[in-house]
Coordinates of C-alpha atoms in Angstrom, one line a residue:
Chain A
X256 CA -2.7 -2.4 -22.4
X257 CA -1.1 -4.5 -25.0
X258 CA 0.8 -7.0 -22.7
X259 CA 4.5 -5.6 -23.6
X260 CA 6.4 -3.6 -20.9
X261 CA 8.9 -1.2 -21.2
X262 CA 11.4 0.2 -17.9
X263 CA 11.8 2.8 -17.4
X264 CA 9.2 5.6 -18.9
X265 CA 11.9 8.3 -18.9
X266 CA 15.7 8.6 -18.7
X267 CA 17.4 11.7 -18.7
X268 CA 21.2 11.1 -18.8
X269 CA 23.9 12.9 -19.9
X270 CA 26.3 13.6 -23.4
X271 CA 28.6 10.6 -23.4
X272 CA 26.7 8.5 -21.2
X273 CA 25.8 4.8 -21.4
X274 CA 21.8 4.0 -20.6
X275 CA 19.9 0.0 -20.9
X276 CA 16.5 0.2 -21.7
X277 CA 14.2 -3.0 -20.9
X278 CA 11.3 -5.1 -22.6
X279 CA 9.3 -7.8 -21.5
X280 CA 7.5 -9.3 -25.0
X281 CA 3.9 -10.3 -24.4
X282 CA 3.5 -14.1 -23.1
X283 CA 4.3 -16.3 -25.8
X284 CA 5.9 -13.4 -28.1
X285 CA 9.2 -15.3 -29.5
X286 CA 10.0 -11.7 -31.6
X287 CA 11.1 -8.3 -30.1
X288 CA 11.2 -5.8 -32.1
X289 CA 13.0 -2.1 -31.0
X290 CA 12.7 0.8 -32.8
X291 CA 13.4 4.7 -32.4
X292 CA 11.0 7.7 -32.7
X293 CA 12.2 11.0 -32.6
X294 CA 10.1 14.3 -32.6
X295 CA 7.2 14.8 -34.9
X296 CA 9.3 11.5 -36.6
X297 CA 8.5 8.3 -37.9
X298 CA 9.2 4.8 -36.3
X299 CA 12.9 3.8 -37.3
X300 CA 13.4 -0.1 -37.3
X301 CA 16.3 -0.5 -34.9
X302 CA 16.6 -4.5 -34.6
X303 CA 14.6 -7.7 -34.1
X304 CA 15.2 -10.4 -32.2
X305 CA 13.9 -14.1 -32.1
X306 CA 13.9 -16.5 -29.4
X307 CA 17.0 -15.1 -28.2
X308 CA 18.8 -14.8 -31.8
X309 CA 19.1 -11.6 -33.8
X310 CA 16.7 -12.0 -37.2
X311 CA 17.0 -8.2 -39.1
X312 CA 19.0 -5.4 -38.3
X313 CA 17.6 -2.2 -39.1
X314 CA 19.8 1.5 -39.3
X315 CA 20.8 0.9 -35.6
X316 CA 23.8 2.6 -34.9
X317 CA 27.2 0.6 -33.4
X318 CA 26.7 2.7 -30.4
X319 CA 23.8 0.6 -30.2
X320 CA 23.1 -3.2 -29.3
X321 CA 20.6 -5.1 -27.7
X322 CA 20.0 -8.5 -26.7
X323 CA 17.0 -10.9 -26.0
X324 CA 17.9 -13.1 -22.9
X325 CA 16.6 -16.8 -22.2
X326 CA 13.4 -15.5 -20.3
X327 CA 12.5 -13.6 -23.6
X328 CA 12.9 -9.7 -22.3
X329 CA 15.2 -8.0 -24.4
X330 CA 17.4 -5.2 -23.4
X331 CA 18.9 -2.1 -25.7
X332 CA 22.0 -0.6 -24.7
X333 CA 22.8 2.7 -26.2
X334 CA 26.5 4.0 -25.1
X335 CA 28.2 7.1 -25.5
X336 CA 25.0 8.8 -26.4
X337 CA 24.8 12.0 -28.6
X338 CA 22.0 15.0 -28.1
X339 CA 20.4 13.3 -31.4
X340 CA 19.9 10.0 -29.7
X341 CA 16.8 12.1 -27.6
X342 CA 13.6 9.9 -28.7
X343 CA 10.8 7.8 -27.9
X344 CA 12.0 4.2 -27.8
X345 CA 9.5 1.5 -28.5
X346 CA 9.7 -2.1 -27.9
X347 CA 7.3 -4.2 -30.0
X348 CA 6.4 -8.4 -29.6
X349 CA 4.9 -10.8 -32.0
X350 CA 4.6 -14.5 -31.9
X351 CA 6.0 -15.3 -35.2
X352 CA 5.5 -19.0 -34.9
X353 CA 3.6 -19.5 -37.7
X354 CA 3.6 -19.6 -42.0
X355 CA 2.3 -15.5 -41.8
X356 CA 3.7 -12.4 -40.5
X357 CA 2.2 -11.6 -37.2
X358 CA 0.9 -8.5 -35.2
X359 CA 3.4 -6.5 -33.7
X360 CA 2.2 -5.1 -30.1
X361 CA 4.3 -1.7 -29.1
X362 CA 5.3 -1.1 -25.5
X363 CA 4.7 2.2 -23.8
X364 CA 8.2 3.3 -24.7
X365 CA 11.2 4.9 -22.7
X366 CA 11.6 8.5 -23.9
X367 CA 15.3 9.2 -23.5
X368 CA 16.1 12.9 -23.0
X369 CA 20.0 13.5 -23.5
X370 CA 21.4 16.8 -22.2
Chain B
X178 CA 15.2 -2.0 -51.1
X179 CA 11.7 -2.2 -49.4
X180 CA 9.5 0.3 -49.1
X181 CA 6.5 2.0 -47.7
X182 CA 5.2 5.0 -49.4
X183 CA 2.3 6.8 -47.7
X184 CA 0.2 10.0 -48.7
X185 CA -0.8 12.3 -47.4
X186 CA 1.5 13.8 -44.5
X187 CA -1.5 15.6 -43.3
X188 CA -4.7 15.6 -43.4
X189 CA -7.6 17.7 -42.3
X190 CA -11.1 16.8 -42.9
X191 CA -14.9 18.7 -40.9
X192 CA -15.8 16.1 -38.5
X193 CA -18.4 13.8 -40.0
X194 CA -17.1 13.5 -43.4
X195 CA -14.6 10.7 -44.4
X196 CA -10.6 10.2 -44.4
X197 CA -8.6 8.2 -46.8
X198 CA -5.3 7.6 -46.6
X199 CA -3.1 5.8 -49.7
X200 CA -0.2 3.6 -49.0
X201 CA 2.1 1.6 -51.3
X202 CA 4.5 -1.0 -51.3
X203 CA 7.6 -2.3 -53.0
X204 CA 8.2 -5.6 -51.7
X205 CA 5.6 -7.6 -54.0
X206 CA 6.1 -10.7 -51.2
X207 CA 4.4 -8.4 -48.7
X208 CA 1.5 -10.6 -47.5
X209 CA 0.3 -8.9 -44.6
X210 CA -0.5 -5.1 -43.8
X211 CA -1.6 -3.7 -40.6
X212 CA -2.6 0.3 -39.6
X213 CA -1.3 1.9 -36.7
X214 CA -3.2 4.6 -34.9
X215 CA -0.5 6.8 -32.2
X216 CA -2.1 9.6 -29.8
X217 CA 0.8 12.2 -29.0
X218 CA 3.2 10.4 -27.0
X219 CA 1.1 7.0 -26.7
X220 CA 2.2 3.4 -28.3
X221 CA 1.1 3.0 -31.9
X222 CA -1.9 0.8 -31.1
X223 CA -3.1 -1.1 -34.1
X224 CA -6.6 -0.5 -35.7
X225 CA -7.2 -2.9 -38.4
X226 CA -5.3 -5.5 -40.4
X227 CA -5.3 -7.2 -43.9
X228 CA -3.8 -10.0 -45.6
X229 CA -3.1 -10.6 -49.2
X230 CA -5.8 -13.4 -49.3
X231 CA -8.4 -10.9 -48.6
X232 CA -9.5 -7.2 -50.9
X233 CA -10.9 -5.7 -47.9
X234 CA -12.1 -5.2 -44.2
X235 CA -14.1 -3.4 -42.0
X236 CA -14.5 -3.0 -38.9
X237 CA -17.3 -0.1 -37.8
X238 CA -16.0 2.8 -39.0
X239 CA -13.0 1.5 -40.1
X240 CA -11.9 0.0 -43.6
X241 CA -8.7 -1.4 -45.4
X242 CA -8.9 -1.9 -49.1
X243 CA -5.7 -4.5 -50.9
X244 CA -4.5 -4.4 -54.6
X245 CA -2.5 -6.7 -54.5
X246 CA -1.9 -6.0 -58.9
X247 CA -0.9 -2.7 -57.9
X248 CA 0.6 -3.0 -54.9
X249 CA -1.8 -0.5 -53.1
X250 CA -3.8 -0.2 -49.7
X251 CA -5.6 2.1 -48.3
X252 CA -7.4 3.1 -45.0
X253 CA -10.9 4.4 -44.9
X254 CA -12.2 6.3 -42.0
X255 CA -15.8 7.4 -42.6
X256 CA -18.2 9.8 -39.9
X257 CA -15.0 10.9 -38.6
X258 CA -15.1 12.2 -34.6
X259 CA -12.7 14.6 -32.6
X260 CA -11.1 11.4 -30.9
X261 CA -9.8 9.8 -34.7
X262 CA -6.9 12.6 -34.4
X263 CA -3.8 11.0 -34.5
X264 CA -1.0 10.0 -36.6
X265 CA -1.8 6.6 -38.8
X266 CA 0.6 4.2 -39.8
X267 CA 0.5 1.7 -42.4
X268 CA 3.2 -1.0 -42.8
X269 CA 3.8 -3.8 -44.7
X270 CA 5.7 -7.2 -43.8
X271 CA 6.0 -11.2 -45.1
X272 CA 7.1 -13.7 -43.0
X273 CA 10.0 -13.9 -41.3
X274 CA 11.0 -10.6 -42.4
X275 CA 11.0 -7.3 -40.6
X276 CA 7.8 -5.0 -40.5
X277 CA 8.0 -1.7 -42.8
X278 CA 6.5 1.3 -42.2
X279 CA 5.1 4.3 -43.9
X280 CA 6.1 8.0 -43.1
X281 CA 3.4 8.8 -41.0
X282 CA -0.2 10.5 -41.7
X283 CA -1.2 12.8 -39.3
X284 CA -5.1 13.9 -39.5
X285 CA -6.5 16.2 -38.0
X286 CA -10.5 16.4 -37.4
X287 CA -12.2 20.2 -37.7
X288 CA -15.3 20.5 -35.3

């Protein structure tokens, strides 16, 4: 268990619908990273935020957005969703607080199935 | 713009022998690089890390090798066992910047 939590484990919505996917970042994780992973796919760099601000922006569609709250969990919110949008969504925390780059600790992931 | 170049896709090796897979970078600010292991539909849980201070590591079975000159690293897997199938990652990041990731190696361990 890597300490980052992802709600909920699958979604199955509709064409055209809107869906909110949830992380909580490990304790002490300032960063949350999101990215997408469709079939047999690699992991596409959706957005990062940090300590509530938004630091890189990665191919995320403007259907997409997501926020980091106060408390540190970070929600992405993908609206009027598209067949191709089915995928494994992963949420990913580091601490970031120091002069390095830091681990990055992956959720479980939501896997979205549109139909 | 940054990039991650991995090789190979796949990989298929008898169970005992070694793997190696071959990554390489563009960013030459890239100071730290980590390898991912994923299981089908599990979290990319990582294996081993290196930073640009260092040439290599090992842990067990497990290596990383930096060159830093030519902007190379590599993971070495050696005695491989049924349970090292997976897909493995390699990425590369600096501080304060986001993470980027290879294409994916997916090896495959023959009994």
């Amino acid at each position: 268990d890597s300490g980052v939590t992802q709600t909920p484990k699958h979604l199955i919505t509709a064409t055209g619908q809107r869906v909110t996917l949830r992380c909580s970042p490990r304790s002490g994780d300032l960063s949350v990273y999101w990215y997408q992973q469709s079939l047999d796919q690699g992991l596409q760099f959706l957005i990062q935020y940090y300590n509530g601000e938004e630091r890189a922006k990665g191919n995320i569609l403007e259907r997409f957005s997501a926020q980091q709250f106060p408390d540190l969990h970070s929600e992405l919110n993908l609206s009027s969703l598209e067949l191709g949008d089915s995928a494994l969504y992963f949420c990913a925390s580091s601490v970031d607080k120091g002069l390095a780059a830091d681990t990055q600790y992956f959720g479980p992931g939501t896997r979205l199935t549109v139909l | 713009g940054e990039n991650v170049e991995q090789h190979p896709s796949t990989l298929s090796v008898q169970e005992g022998d070694s793997a190696v897979i071959k990554c390489t970078y563009s960013d030459s600010a890239s100071n730290y690089f980590p390898w991912y292991k994923q299981e089908l539909g599990k979290r990319p849980q990582l294996i081993i890390d290196i930073r640009s201070n260092v040439g290599e590591k090992k842990d067990q079975r497990i290596a990383v090798t930096l060159n830093k000159t030519a902007k190379h690293f590599s993971l070495h897997i050696t005695e491989t066992q049924p349970e090292d199938s997976a897909v493995y990652f390699c990425a590369a990041s600096r501080r304060a910047s986001k993470i980027i990731f290879g294409s994916g190696t997916r090896l495959s361990i023959r009994p």
